[in-house]
Amino acid sequence: SQTIHQWPATLVQPVGSPLSLECTVEGTSNPNLYWYRQAAGRGLQLLFYSVGIGQISSEVPQNLSASRPQDRQFILSSKKLLLSDSGFYLCAWSVPGANVLTFGAGSRLTVL
Amino acid sequence: GENVEQHPSTLSVQEGDSAVIKCTYSDSASNYFPWYKQELGKGPQLIIDIRSNVGEKKDQRIAVTLNKTAKHFSLHITETQPEDSAVYFCAASTGTSGYSTLTFGKGTMLLVSP
């Protein structure tokens, strides 16, 4: 069966520091991968998606970037965090061409 | 693009009562409508979904109805239990791209009191 892992679960970082959140998927090949951000009262906002290694599409211009160095690995990064980057970040995957999303457990980022 | 509105934002019920959450969507081409449940501190989990060729789908205590003419769909939970307490998200998608194009509502916090 397929599983999705996301870490770290919780992160507290100072303004201006770098960020790296990692996500891996097991039990499937060539998944579509996604990063969402969840802010209180604002639902789920798609940040990036990837349909293959090295292929990244951005939905929202921001202080963040994403990379996919391996087929089942997706990384969310920032060179310098802003206060507004605080939130709950969710990684997700889907079968190519399908709409059904499976989410990871999430990473809570607090920028101070 | 698609726009999904979800109501209410919070819903409090007594254990054993029914709960109904409603969503409307804007794109008449949307044909896939999932519902996700998110417990505190966890990622959302798919609990039920419906496609545009079906008007109603049921899975034990939960059911989803779809009205394509009015462009709205609803989640019904019967005989609610305290463990149903969570945030519920609806979503809609046209499914015409090679990746998931789900647009989510802003969520409903359901509180079930014993």
PDB file of C-alpha atoms in Angstrom:
ATOM      1  CA  SER A   1       0.000   0.000   0.000  1.00  0.00           C
ATOM      2  CA  GLN A   2       1.019   3.593  -0.518  1.00  0.00           C
ATOM      3  CA  THR A   3       2.186   5.803   2.323  1.00  0.00           C
ATOM      4  CA  ILE A   4       3.251   9.425   2.489  1.00  0.00           C
ATOM      5  CA  HIS A   5       5.731  10.778   5.002  1.00  0.00           C
ATOM      6  CA  GLN A   6       6.288  14.413   5.841  1.00  0.00           C
ATOM      7  CA  TRP A   7       8.773  15.992   8.229  1.00  0.00           C
ATOM      8  CA  PRO A   8       9.457  17.745  10.438  1.00  0.00           C
ATOM      9  CA  ALA A   9       6.048  17.756  12.102  1.00  0.00           C
ATOM     10  CA  THR A  10       6.742  21.002  13.941  1.00  0.00           C
ATOM     11  CA  LEU A  11       9.232  23.753  13.260  1.00  0.00           C
ATOM     12  CA  VAL A  12       9.908  27.105  14.908  1.00  0.00           C
ATOM     13  CA  GLN A  13      12.204  29.361  12.927  1.00  0.00           C
ATOM     14  CA  PRO A  14      13.367  32.998  13.221  1.00  0.00           C
ATOM     15  CA  VAL A  15      12.577  35.523  10.509  1.00  0.00           C
ATOM     16  CA  GLY A  16      15.239  35.461   7.801  1.00  0.00           C
ATOM     17  CA  SER A  17      16.293  31.863   8.399  1.00  0.00           C
ATOM     18  CA  PRO A  18      16.107  29.155   5.705  1.00  0.00           C
ATOM     19  CA  LEU A  19      13.472  26.448   5.485  1.00  0.00           C
ATOM     20  CA  SER A  20      13.394  22.889   4.236  1.00  0.00           C
ATOM     21  CA  LEU A  21      10.344  20.633   4.518  1.00  0.00           C
ATOM     22  CA  GLU A  22      10.549  17.155   3.070  1.00  0.00           C
ATOM     23  CA  CYS A  23       7.975  14.734   1.758  1.00  0.00           C
ATOM     24  CA  THR A  24       8.373  11.195   0.458  1.00  0.00           C
ATOM     25  CA  VAL A  25       5.885   8.732  -0.969  1.00  0.00           C
ATOM     26  CA  GLU A  26       6.249   4.954  -0.805  1.00  0.00           C
ATOM     27  CA  GLY A  27       4.522   2.191  -2.700  1.00  0.00           C
ATOM     28  CA  THR A  28       3.919   3.952  -6.002  1.00  0.00           C
ATOM     29  CA  SER A  29       5.873   5.206  -8.997  1.00  0.00           C
ATOM     30  CA  ASN A  30       5.745   8.528 -10.818  1.00  0.00           C
ATOM     31  CA  PRO A  31       3.162  10.114  -8.531  1.00  0.00           C
ATOM     32  CA  ASN A  32       1.961  13.665  -8.927  1.00  0.00           C
ATOM     33  CA  LEU A  33       3.127  15.606  -5.862  1.00  0.00           C
ATOM     34  CA  TYR A  34       1.717  18.730  -4.268  1.00  0.00           C
ATOM     35  CA  TRP A  35       2.449  21.279  -1.545  1.00  0.00           C
ATOM     36  CA  TYR A  36      -0.494  23.022   0.095  1.00  0.00           C
ATOM     37  CA  ARG A  37      -0.587  25.684   2.783  1.00  0.00           C
ATOM     38  CA  GLN A  38      -3.401  25.890   5.273  1.00  0.00           C
ATOM     39  CA  ALA A  39      -3.984  29.169   7.083  1.00  0.00           C
ATOM     40  CA  ALA A  40      -6.663  29.525   9.735  1.00  0.00           C
ATOM     41  CA  GLY A  41     -10.078  30.134   8.182  1.00  0.00           C
ATOM     42  CA  ARG A  42      -8.704  30.122   4.656  1.00  0.00           C
ATOM     43  CA  GLY A  43      -8.907  26.537   3.576  1.00  0.00           C
ATOM     44  CA  LEU A  44      -6.274  24.761   1.527  1.00  0.00           C
ATOM     45  CA  GLN A  45      -4.154  26.777  -0.870  1.00  0.00           C
ATOM     46  CA  LEU A  46      -2.169  24.966  -3.558  1.00  0.00           C
ATOM     47  CA  LEU A  47       1.412  26.251  -3.650  1.00  0.00           C
ATOM     48  CA  PHE A  48       3.248  23.892  -6.009  1.00  0.00           C
ATOM     49  CA  TYR A  49       2.645  20.718  -7.950  1.00  0.00           C
ATOM     50  CA  SER A  50       4.936  18.375  -9.826  1.00  0.00           C
ATOM     51  CA  VAL A  51       4.158  15.783 -12.480  1.00  0.00           C
ATOM     52  CA  GLY A  52       7.722  14.454 -12.706  1.00  0.00           C
ATOM     53  CA  ILE A  53      11.333  14.754 -11.573  1.00  0.00           C
ATOM     54  CA  GLY A  54      12.544  18.325 -11.966  1.00  0.00           C
ATOM     55  CA  GLN A  55       9.120  19.523 -13.137  1.00  0.00           C
ATOM     56  CA  ILE A  56       7.678  22.123 -10.776  1.00  0.00           C
ATOM     57  CA  SER A  57       4.679  24.368 -11.331  1.00  0.00           C
ATOM     58  CA  SER A  58       3.905  27.259  -9.027  1.00  0.00           C
ATOM     59  CA  GLU A  59       0.353  28.339  -8.360  1.00  0.00           C
ATOM     60  CA  VAL A  60       1.054  31.310  -6.143  1.00  0.00           C
ATOM     61  CA  PRO A  61       4.039  33.694  -6.326  1.00  0.00           C
ATOM     62  CA  GLN A  62       5.706  33.826  -2.937  1.00  0.00           C
ATOM     63  CA  ASN A  63       8.812  33.512  -0.848  1.00  0.00           C
ATOM     64  CA  LEU A  64       8.884  29.735  -1.224  1.00  0.00           C
ATOM     65  CA  SER A  65      10.250  27.290  -3.796  1.00  0.00           C
ATOM     66  CA  ALA A  66       9.883  23.569  -4.409  1.00  0.00           C
ATOM     67  CA  SER A  67      12.107  20.875  -5.833  1.00  0.00           C
ATOM     68  CA  ARG A  68      11.722  17.249  -6.818  1.00  0.00           C
ATOM     69  CA  PRO A  69      15.165  15.663  -6.857  1.00  0.00           C
ATOM     70  CA  GLN A  70      13.838  12.097  -6.963  1.00  0.00           C
ATOM     71  CA  ASP A  71      10.665  10.464  -8.252  1.00  0.00           C
ATOM     72  CA  ARG A  72       9.023  10.175  -4.836  1.00  0.00           C
ATOM     73  CA  GLN A  73      10.636  13.083  -2.993  1.00  0.00           C
ATOM     74  CA  PHE A  74       9.270  16.604  -2.833  1.00  0.00           C
ATOM     75  CA  ILE A  75      10.950  19.446  -0.935  1.00  0.00           C
ATOM     76  CA  LEU A  76       9.599  22.856   0.040  1.00  0.00           C
ATOM     77  CA  SER A  77      12.239  25.512   0.682  1.00  0.00           C
ATOM     78  CA  SER A  78      12.834  29.127   1.467  1.00  0.00           C
ATOM     79  CA  LYS A  79      16.075  31.091   1.616  1.00  0.00           C
ATOM     80  CA  LYS A  80      14.711  33.694   4.050  1.00  0.00           C
ATOM     81  CA  LEU A  81      11.515  33.135   5.986  1.00  0.00           C
ATOM     82  CA  LEU A  82       8.969  35.876   6.550  1.00  0.00           C
ATOM     83  CA  LEU A  83       6.459  36.137   9.389  1.00  0.00           C
ATOM     84  CA  SER A  84       3.705  35.556   6.826  1.00  0.00           C
ATOM     85  CA  ASP A  85       5.167  32.134   5.988  1.00  0.00           C
ATOM     86  CA  SER A  86       3.819  30.747   9.264  1.00  0.00           C
ATOM     87  CA  GLY A  87       1.174  28.091   8.732  1.00  0.00           C
ATOM     88  CA  PHE A  88       0.398  24.422   8.334  1.00  0.00           C
ATOM     89  CA  TYR A  89       2.016  22.887   5.257  1.00  0.00           C
ATOM     90  CA  LEU A  90       0.644  19.759   3.686  1.00  0.00           C
ATOM     91  CA  CYS A  91       2.241  17.471   1.149  1.00  0.00           C
ATOM     92  CA  ALA A  92      -0.043  15.330  -1.003  1.00  0.00           C
ATOM     93  CA  TRP A  93       0.158  12.879  -3.863  1.00  0.00           C
ATOM     94  CA  SER A  94      -2.132  11.564  -6.584  1.00  0.00           C
ATOM     95  CA  VAL A  95      -2.033   9.026  -9.364  1.00  0.00           C
ATOM     96  CA  PRO A  96      -1.152  10.821 -12.629  1.00  0.00           C
ATOM     97  CA  GLY A  97      -4.282  12.171 -14.283  1.00  0.00           C
ATOM     98  CA  ALA A  98      -6.455  11.461 -11.238  1.00  0.00           C
ATOM     99  CA  ASN A  99      -8.090  13.929  -8.875  1.00  0.00           C
ATOM    100  CA  VAL A 100      -8.014  11.885  -5.675  1.00  0.00           C
ATOM    101  CA  LEU A 101      -5.488  13.419  -3.275  1.00  0.00           C
ATOM    102  CA  THR A 102      -3.842  11.680  -0.341  1.00  0.00           C
ATOM    103  CA  PHE A 103      -2.353  14.049   2.219  1.00  0.00           C
ATOM    104  CA  GLY A 104       0.527  13.717   4.608  1.00  0.00           C
ATOM    105  CA  ALA A 105       0.235  14.516   8.306  1.00  0.00           C
ATOM    106  CA  GLY A 106       1.398  18.103   7.832  1.00  0.00           C
ATOM    107  CA  SER A 107       4.186  20.347   9.139  1.00  0.00           C
ATOM    108  CA  ARG A 108       3.410  23.207  11.503  1.00  0.00           C
ATOM    109  CA  LEU A 109       5.748  26.159  10.810  1.00  0.00           C
ATOM    110  CA  THR A 110       5.955  29.093  13.176  1.00  0.00           C
ATOM    111  CA  VAL A 111       8.125  32.020  12.153  1.00  0.00           C
ATOM    112  CA  LEU A 112       9.060  34.359  15.014  1.00  0.00           C
TER     113      LEU A 112
ATOM    114  CA  GLY B   1     -11.402  29.471 -12.320  1.00  0.00           C
ATOM    115  CA  GLU B   2     -13.493  27.375  -9.985  1.00  0.00           C
ATOM    116  CA  ASN B   3     -14.832  28.915  -6.773  1.00  0.00           C
ATOM    117  CA  VAL B   4     -16.208  26.779  -3.939  1.00  0.00           C
ATOM    118  CA  GLU B   5     -18.254  28.265  -1.105  1.00  0.00           C
ATOM    119  CA  GLN B   6     -18.873  26.205   2.044  1.00  0.00           C
ATOM    120  CA  HIS B   7     -21.381  26.763   4.851  1.00  0.00           C
ATOM    121  CA  PRO B   8     -21.582  26.896   7.782  1.00  0.00           C
ATOM    122  CA  SER B   9     -18.091  27.702   9.024  1.00  0.00           C
ATOM    123  CA  THR B  10     -18.901  26.113  12.389  1.00  0.00           C
ATOM    124  CA  LEU B  11     -21.589  23.630  13.362  1.00  0.00           C
ATOM    125  CA  SER B  12     -22.406  22.394  16.852  1.00  0.00           C
ATOM    126  CA  VAL B  13     -24.695  19.408  17.370  1.00  0.00           C
ATOM    127  CA  GLN B  14     -25.607  17.019  20.146  1.00  0.00           C
ATOM    128  CA  GLU B  15     -24.506  13.420  19.926  1.00  0.00           C
ATOM    129  CA  GLY B  16     -27.040  11.435  17.935  1.00  0.00           C
ATOM    130  CA  ASP B  17     -28.262  14.408  15.906  1.00  0.00           C
ATOM    131  CA  SER B  18     -27.693  14.804  12.179  1.00  0.00           C
ATOM    132  CA  ALA B  19     -25.287  17.306  10.640  1.00  0.00           C
ATOM    133  CA  VAL B  20     -25.462  18.841   7.176  1.00  0.00           C
ATOM    134  CA  ILE B  21     -22.704  20.827   5.456  1.00  0.00           C
ATOM    135  CA  LYS B  22     -23.398  22.562   2.158  1.00  0.00           C
ATOM    136  CA  CYS B  23     -21.165  23.659  -0.695  1.00  0.00           C
ATOM    137  CA  THR B  24     -21.740  25.525  -3.933  1.00  0.00           C
ATOM    138  CA  TYR B  25     -19.426  25.671  -6.928  1.00  0.00           C
ATOM    139  CA  SER B  26     -19.166  27.989  -9.894  1.00  0.00           C
ATOM    140  CA  ASP B  27     -17.770  25.950 -12.803  1.00  0.00           C
ATOM    141  CA  SER B  28     -20.499  23.924 -14.491  1.00  0.00           C
ATOM    142  CA  ALA B  29     -17.784  21.699 -16.004  1.00  0.00           C
ATOM    143  CA  SER B  30     -16.812  20.367 -12.547  1.00  0.00           C
ATOM    144  CA  ASN B  31     -17.519  16.652 -12.287  1.00  0.00           C
ATOM    145  CA  TYR B  32     -15.746  15.394  -9.172  1.00  0.00           C
ATOM    146  CA  PHE B  33     -16.723  16.363  -5.618  1.00  0.00           C
ATOM    147  CA  PRO B  34     -14.821  14.896  -2.664  1.00  0.00           C
ATOM    148  CA  TRP B  35     -15.183  15.526   1.057  1.00  0.00           C
ATOM    149  CA  TYR B  36     -12.222  15.481   3.437  1.00  0.00           C
ATOM    150  CA  LYS B  37     -12.129  15.195   7.223  1.00  0.00           C
ATOM    151  CA  GLN B  38      -9.276  16.815   9.119  1.00  0.00           C
ATOM    152  CA  GLU B  39      -8.722  16.006  12.766  1.00  0.00           C
ATOM    153  CA  LEU B  40      -6.728  18.382  14.932  1.00  0.00           C
ATOM    154  CA  GLY B  41      -3.050  18.483  13.991  1.00  0.00           C
ATOM    155  CA  LYS B  42      -3.432  15.965  11.165  1.00  0.00           C
ATOM    156  CA  GLY B  43      -3.708  16.023   7.393  1.00  0.00           C
ATOM    157  CA  PRO B  44      -7.105  15.843   5.663  1.00  0.00           C
ATOM    158  CA  GLN B  45      -8.436  12.389   4.847  1.00  0.00           C
ATOM    159  CA  LEU B  46     -10.861  11.550   2.070  1.00  0.00           C
ATOM    160  CA  ILE B  47     -14.128  10.260   3.546  1.00  0.00           C
ATOM    161  CA  ILE B  48     -16.456  10.162   0.553  1.00  0.00           C
ATOM    162  CA  ASP B  49     -16.649  11.462  -2.988  1.00  0.00           C
ATOM    163  CA  ILE B  50     -19.196  11.721  -5.763  1.00  0.00           C
ATOM    164  CA  ARG B  51     -18.988  12.129  -9.497  1.00  0.00           C
ATOM    165  CA  SER B  52     -21.345  14.061 -11.719  1.00  0.00           C
ATOM    166  CA  ASN B  53     -23.106  11.006 -13.080  1.00  0.00           C
ATOM    167  CA  VAL B  54     -24.429  10.164  -9.608  1.00  0.00           C
ATOM    168  CA  GLY B  55     -26.931  12.174  -7.541  1.00  0.00           C
ATOM    169  CA  GLU B  56     -26.377  10.562  -4.165  1.00  0.00           C
ATOM    170  CA  LYS B  57     -23.861   8.269  -2.521  1.00  0.00           C
ATOM    171  CA  LYS B  58     -23.970   6.726   0.930  1.00  0.00           C
ATOM    172  CA  ASP B  59     -21.387   5.028   3.139  1.00  0.00           C
ATOM    173  CA  GLN B  60     -22.752   3.930   6.503  1.00  0.00           C
ATOM    174  CA  ARG B  61     -23.531   7.129   8.467  1.00  0.00           C
ATOM    175  CA  ILE B  62     -22.312   9.565   5.838  1.00  0.00           C
ATOM    176  CA  ALA B  63     -23.919  10.510   2.549  1.00  0.00           C
ATOM    177  CA  VAL B  64     -23.300  13.077  -0.145  1.00  0.00           C
ATOM    178  CA  THR B  65     -25.903  14.557  -2.485  1.00  0.00           C
ATOM    179  CA  LEU B  66     -25.255  16.471  -5.690  1.00  0.00           C
ATOM    180  CA  ASN B  67     -27.502  18.866  -7.575  1.00  0.00           C
ATOM    181  CA  LYS B  68     -25.748  19.747 -10.831  1.00  0.00           C
ATOM    182  CA  THR B  69     -28.493  22.075 -11.984  1.00  0.00           C
ATOM    183  CA  ALA B  70     -28.163  24.229  -8.892  1.00  0.00           C
ATOM    184  CA  LYS B  71     -24.404  23.599  -8.647  1.00  0.00           C
ATOM    185  CA  HIS B  72     -24.432  22.541  -5.046  1.00  0.00           C
ATOM    186  CA  PHE B  73     -23.568  19.436  -3.064  1.00  0.00           C
ATOM    187  CA  SER B  74     -23.973  18.487   0.570  1.00  0.00           C
ATOM    188  CA  LEU B  75     -22.516  16.181   3.197  1.00  0.00           C
ATOM    189  CA  HIS B  76     -24.931  14.487   5.572  1.00  0.00           C
ATOM    190  CA  ILE B  77     -23.793  12.779   8.756  1.00  0.00           C
ATOM    191  CA  THR B  78     -26.429  10.856  10.726  1.00  0.00           C
ATOM    192  CA  GLU B  79     -26.274   9.670  14.329  1.00  0.00           C
ATOM    193  CA  THR B  80     -23.281  11.882  15.034  1.00  0.00           C
ATOM    194  CA  GLN B  81     -20.673  10.750  17.548  1.00  0.00           C
ATOM    195  CA  PRO B  82     -17.995  12.738  19.422  1.00  0.00           C
ATOM    196  CA  GLU B  83     -15.332  11.243  17.143  1.00  0.00           C
ATOM    197  CA  ASP B  84     -17.023  12.967  14.198  1.00  0.00           C
ATOM    198  CA  SER B  85     -15.745  16.259  15.627  1.00  0.00           C
ATOM    199  CA  ALA B  86     -13.286  17.639  13.063  1.00  0.00           C
ATOM    200  CA  VAL B  87     -12.950  20.149  10.232  1.00  0.00           C
ATOM    201  CA  TYR B  88     -14.636  19.054   7.018  1.00  0.00           C
ATOM    202  CA  PHE B  89     -13.640  20.349   3.580  1.00  0.00           C
ATOM    203  CA  CYS B  90     -15.541  20.062   0.341  1.00  0.00           C
ATOM    204  CA  ALA B  91     -13.831  20.380  -3.021  1.00  0.00           C
ATOM    205  CA  ALA B  92     -14.638  20.427  -6.717  1.00  0.00           C
ATOM    206  CA  SER B  93     -12.705  19.662  -9.876  1.00  0.00           C
ATOM    207  CA  THR B  94     -13.189  19.464 -13.630  1.00  0.00           C
ATOM    208  CA  GLY B  95     -10.603  16.702 -13.915  1.00  0.00           C
ATOM    209  CA  THR B  96      -9.450  17.853 -17.336  1.00  0.00           C
ATOM    210  CA  SER B  97      -5.762  18.316 -16.503  1.00  0.00           C
ATOM    211  CA  GLY B  98      -3.025  15.756 -15.930  1.00  0.00           C
ATOM    212  CA  TYR B  99      -2.870  16.621 -12.259  1.00  0.00           C
ATOM    213  CA  SER B 100      -5.375  17.145  -9.464  1.00  0.00           C
ATOM    214  CA  THR B 101      -7.176  20.451  -9.899  1.00  0.00           C
ATOM    215  CA  LEU B 102      -9.233  20.383  -6.738  1.00  0.00           C
ATOM    216  CA  THR B 103     -10.519  23.704  -5.432  1.00  0.00           C
ATOM    217  CA  PHE B 104     -11.353  23.513  -1.729  1.00  0.00           C
ATOM    218  CA  GLY B 105     -13.949  25.256   0.380  1.00  0.00           C
ATOM    219  CA  LYS B 106     -12.785  27.049   3.525  1.00  0.00           C
ATOM    220  CA  GLY B 107     -13.897  24.268   5.826  1.00  0.00           C
ATOM    221  CA  THR B 108     -16.560  23.592   8.464  1.00  0.00           C
ATOM    222  CA  MET B 109     -15.630  22.911  12.063  1.00  0.00           C
ATOM    223  CA  LEU B 110     -18.066  20.296  13.375  1.00  0.00           C
ATOM    224  CA  LEU B 111     -18.371  19.949  17.145  1.00  0.00           C
ATOM    225  CA  VAL B 112     -20.353  17.005  18.505  1.00  0.00           C
ATOM    226  CA  SER B 113     -21.185  17.273  22.184  1.00  0.00           C
ATOM    227  CA  PRO B 114     -21.760  14.117  24.253  1.00  0.00           C
TER     228      PRO B 114
END
